[in-house]
GROMACS .gro file of C-alpha atoms in nm:
model
  147
    1MET     CA    1  -6.964   3.816  -1.437
    2PRO     CA    2  -6.734   3.796  -1.721
    3PHE     CA    3  -6.920   3.652  -2.027
    4ASN     CA    4  -7.212   3.579  -1.779
    5LEU     CA    5  -7.000   3.269  -1.673
    6ALA     CA    6  -6.996   3.230  -1.288
    7ILE     CA    7  -6.705   2.984  -1.308
    8LEU     CA    8  -6.485   3.270  -1.406
    9ARG     CA    9  -6.551   3.451  -1.070
   10SER     CA   10  -6.611   3.208  -0.785
   11ASP     CA   11  -6.458   3.466  -0.556
   12LYS     CA   12  -6.740   3.701  -0.611
   13THR     CA   13  -6.933   3.527  -0.330
   14ASP     CA   14  -6.728   3.717  -0.062
   15GLU     CA   15  -6.799   4.054  -0.224
   16ILE     CA   16  -7.176   3.978  -0.209
   17MET     CA   17  -7.145   3.849   0.155
   18GLU     CA   18  -6.984   4.180   0.246
   19MET     CA   19  -7.270   4.380   0.090
   20TYR     CA   20  -7.511   4.198   0.301
   21ASP     CA   21  -7.318   4.142   0.615
   22ASP     CA   22  -7.632   4.153   0.843
   23GLN     CA   23  -7.720   3.799   0.689
   24GLU     CA   24  -7.663   3.512   0.934
   25GLU     CA   25  -7.704   3.229   0.686
   26TRP     CA   26  -7.558   3.166   0.341
   27TRP     CA   27  -7.638   2.902   0.106
   28VAL     CA   28  -7.457   2.905  -0.222
   29GLY     CA   29  -7.523   2.717  -0.546
   30GLY     CA   30  -7.605   2.739  -0.895
   31HIS     CA   31  -7.711   2.594  -1.231
   32SER     CA   32  -7.456   2.417  -1.450
   33LEU     CA   33  -7.116   2.595  -1.425
   34GLY     CA   34  -7.267   2.815  -1.167
   35GLY     CA   35  -7.297   2.498  -0.937
   36THR     CA   36  -6.933   2.399  -1.026
   37SER     CA   37  -6.827   2.757  -0.929
   38ALA     CA   38  -7.007   2.725  -0.605
   39SER     CA   39  -6.847   2.401  -0.536
   40ILE     CA   40  -6.500   2.570  -0.584
   41TYR     CA   41  -6.592   2.841  -0.328
   42ALA     CA   42  -6.732   2.581  -0.086
   43SER     CA   43  -6.425   2.362  -0.081
   44ASP     CA   44  -6.221   2.655   0.005
   45GLU     CA   45  -6.469   2.865   0.224
   46HIS     CA   46  -6.693   2.593   0.379
   47ASP     CA   47  -6.684   2.759   0.720
   48LYS     CA   48  -6.857   3.060   0.578
   49ILE     CA   49  -7.169   2.901   0.440
   50ASN     CA   50  -7.450   2.689   0.570
   51GLY     CA   51  -7.512   2.468   0.275
   52LEU     CA   52  -7.468   2.411  -0.093
   53PHE     CA   53  -7.693   2.307  -0.395
   54PHE     CA   54  -7.649   2.202  -0.746
   55LEU     CA   55  -7.903   2.260  -1.019
   56ALA     CA   56  -7.802   2.016  -1.313
   57SER     CA   57  -7.441   2.046  -1.190
   58TYR     CA   58  -7.169   1.877  -0.993
   59PRO     CA   59  -6.836   1.972  -0.818
   60ASN     CA   60  -6.535   1.980  -1.024
   61ASP     CA   61  -6.241   1.728  -0.968
   62GLY     CA   62  -6.051   1.981  -0.750
   63SER     CA   63  -6.338   2.044  -0.513
   64ASP     CA   64  -6.343   1.745  -0.266
   65LEU     CA   65  -6.630   1.807  -0.041
   66SER     CA   66  -6.669   1.452   0.070
   67GLY     CA   67  -6.520   1.516   0.423
   68LEU     CA   68  -6.738   1.816   0.510
   69GLU     CA   69  -7.042   1.817   0.725
   70LEU     CA   70  -7.233   2.046   0.491
   71PRO     CA   71  -7.596   1.996   0.374
   72ILE     CA   72  -7.582   1.953  -0.002
   73LEU     CA   73  -7.876   1.923  -0.242
   74SER     CA   74  -7.842   1.805  -0.604
   75ILE     CA   75  -8.130   1.847  -0.842
   76THR     CA   76  -8.126   1.700  -1.188
   77GLY     CA   77  -8.393   1.632  -1.444
   78THR     CA   78  -8.473   1.325  -1.672
   79GLN     CA   79  -8.474   1.508  -1.983
   80ASP     CA   80  -8.136   1.691  -1.948
   81GLU     CA   81  -7.916   1.599  -2.232
   82ILE     CA   82  -7.651   1.858  -2.156
   83ILE     CA   83  -7.516   1.724  -1.824
   84ASN     CA   84  -7.257   1.470  -1.863
   85ARG     CA   85  -7.391   1.174  -1.685
   86GLU     CA   86  -7.077   0.982  -1.643
   87SER     CA   87  -6.897   1.283  -1.501
   88TYR     CA   88  -7.204   1.350  -1.274
   89GLU     CA   89  -7.173   0.999  -1.138
   90SER     CA   90  -6.793   1.023  -1.104
   91ALA     CA   91  -6.823   1.357  -0.898
   92SER     CA   92  -7.038   1.182  -0.648
   93SER     CA   93  -6.703   1.070  -0.482
   94ASN     CA   94  -6.634   1.436  -0.414
   95LEU     CA   95  -6.972   1.482  -0.212
   96PRO     CA   96  -7.051   1.376   0.138
   97LEU     CA   97  -7.254   1.039   0.172
   98ALA     CA   98  -7.544   1.253   0.305
   99THR     CA   99  -7.573   1.450  -0.001
  100GLU     CA  100  -7.950   1.470  -0.115
  101LEU     CA  101  -8.019   1.376  -0.465
  102TYR     CA  102  -8.347   1.484  -0.636
  103GLN     CA  103  -8.469   1.430  -0.991
  104ILE     CA  104  -8.745   1.616  -1.152
  105GLU     CA  105  -8.936   1.398  -1.404
  106GLY     CA  106  -8.963   1.557  -1.745
  107ARG     CA  107  -8.724   1.838  -1.681
  108ASP     CA  108  -8.450   1.939  -1.913
  109HIS     CA  109  -8.127   2.158  -1.861
  110SER     CA  110  -8.219   2.482  -2.034
  111ASN     CA  111  -8.532   2.552  -1.831
  112PHE     CA  112  -8.346   2.630  -1.519
  113GLY     CA  113  -8.283   2.965  -1.655
  114TYR     CA  114  -8.421   3.212  -1.907
  115TYR     CA  115  -8.173   3.189  -2.175
  116GLY     CA  116  -8.378   2.985  -2.429
  117PHE     CA  117  -8.328   2.631  -2.557
  118GLN     CA  118  -7.958   2.508  -2.542
  119ASN     CA  119  -7.846   2.317  -2.842
  120GLY     CA  120  -7.823   1.937  -2.762
  121ASP     CA  121  -8.069   1.956  -2.460
  122GLY     CA  122  -8.363   1.709  -2.438
  123LYS     CA  123  -8.731   1.816  -2.488
  124SER     CA  124  -8.879   1.924  -2.149
  125LEU     CA  125  -9.205   1.753  -2.081
  126ILE     CA  126  -9.310   2.025  -1.836
  127SER     CA  127  -9.306   2.405  -1.862
  128ARG     CA  128  -9.028   2.623  -1.748
  129GLU     CA  129  -9.279   2.765  -1.495
  130GLU     CA  130  -9.353   2.427  -1.359
  131GLN     CA  131  -8.985   2.337  -1.342
  132HIS     CA  132  -8.899   2.670  -1.161
  133GLU     CA  133  -9.180   2.600  -0.899
  134GLU     CA  134  -9.063   2.244  -0.835
  135VAL     CA  135  -8.712   2.360  -0.785
  136THR     CA  136  -8.804   2.643  -0.563
  137GLU     CA  137  -9.013   2.432  -0.344
  138ARG     CA  138  -8.750   2.168  -0.324
  139LEU     CA  139  -8.487   2.423  -0.222
  140ASP     CA  140  -8.704   2.590   0.020
  141ASP     CA  141  -8.788   2.254   0.191
  142PHE     CA  142  -8.429   2.150   0.192
  143ILE     CA  143  -8.312   2.483   0.361
  144ARG     CA  144  -8.579   2.524   0.612
  145SER     CA  145  -8.540   2.172   0.727
  146ARG     CA  146  -8.178   2.256   0.823
  147GLN     CA  147  -8.235   2.579   1.003
   0.00000   0.00000   0.00000
């Protein structure tokens, strides 16, 4: 990824799918701009994927997914001071009505990754490990319930 920003290579998904062409199901998503990048891919290539997830993220204005019958999960946290709440709410019009929203109490933006504290973020009330565990469990439940 250029500069470690998925948003600069939303087309990379096809390359990965070709590398693992024996896979029958594909769920795409990401954290922050990674989720936005996944929404760009999903809006163009929704027939290639089984579902989409956002981790402290939302689709960009050009990714209207509202008419798709695609399972979508959005996970946010109560301590996230990075995500633009107004833009997040506005972007919901680009999502199907059946989009599942899940909020982790005490979770911040930075602890989705391992890149350290992001300036301007809130203070997490749970450990990064606890946050990762809850996100993993929620994603696993979401995907398994749709297979």
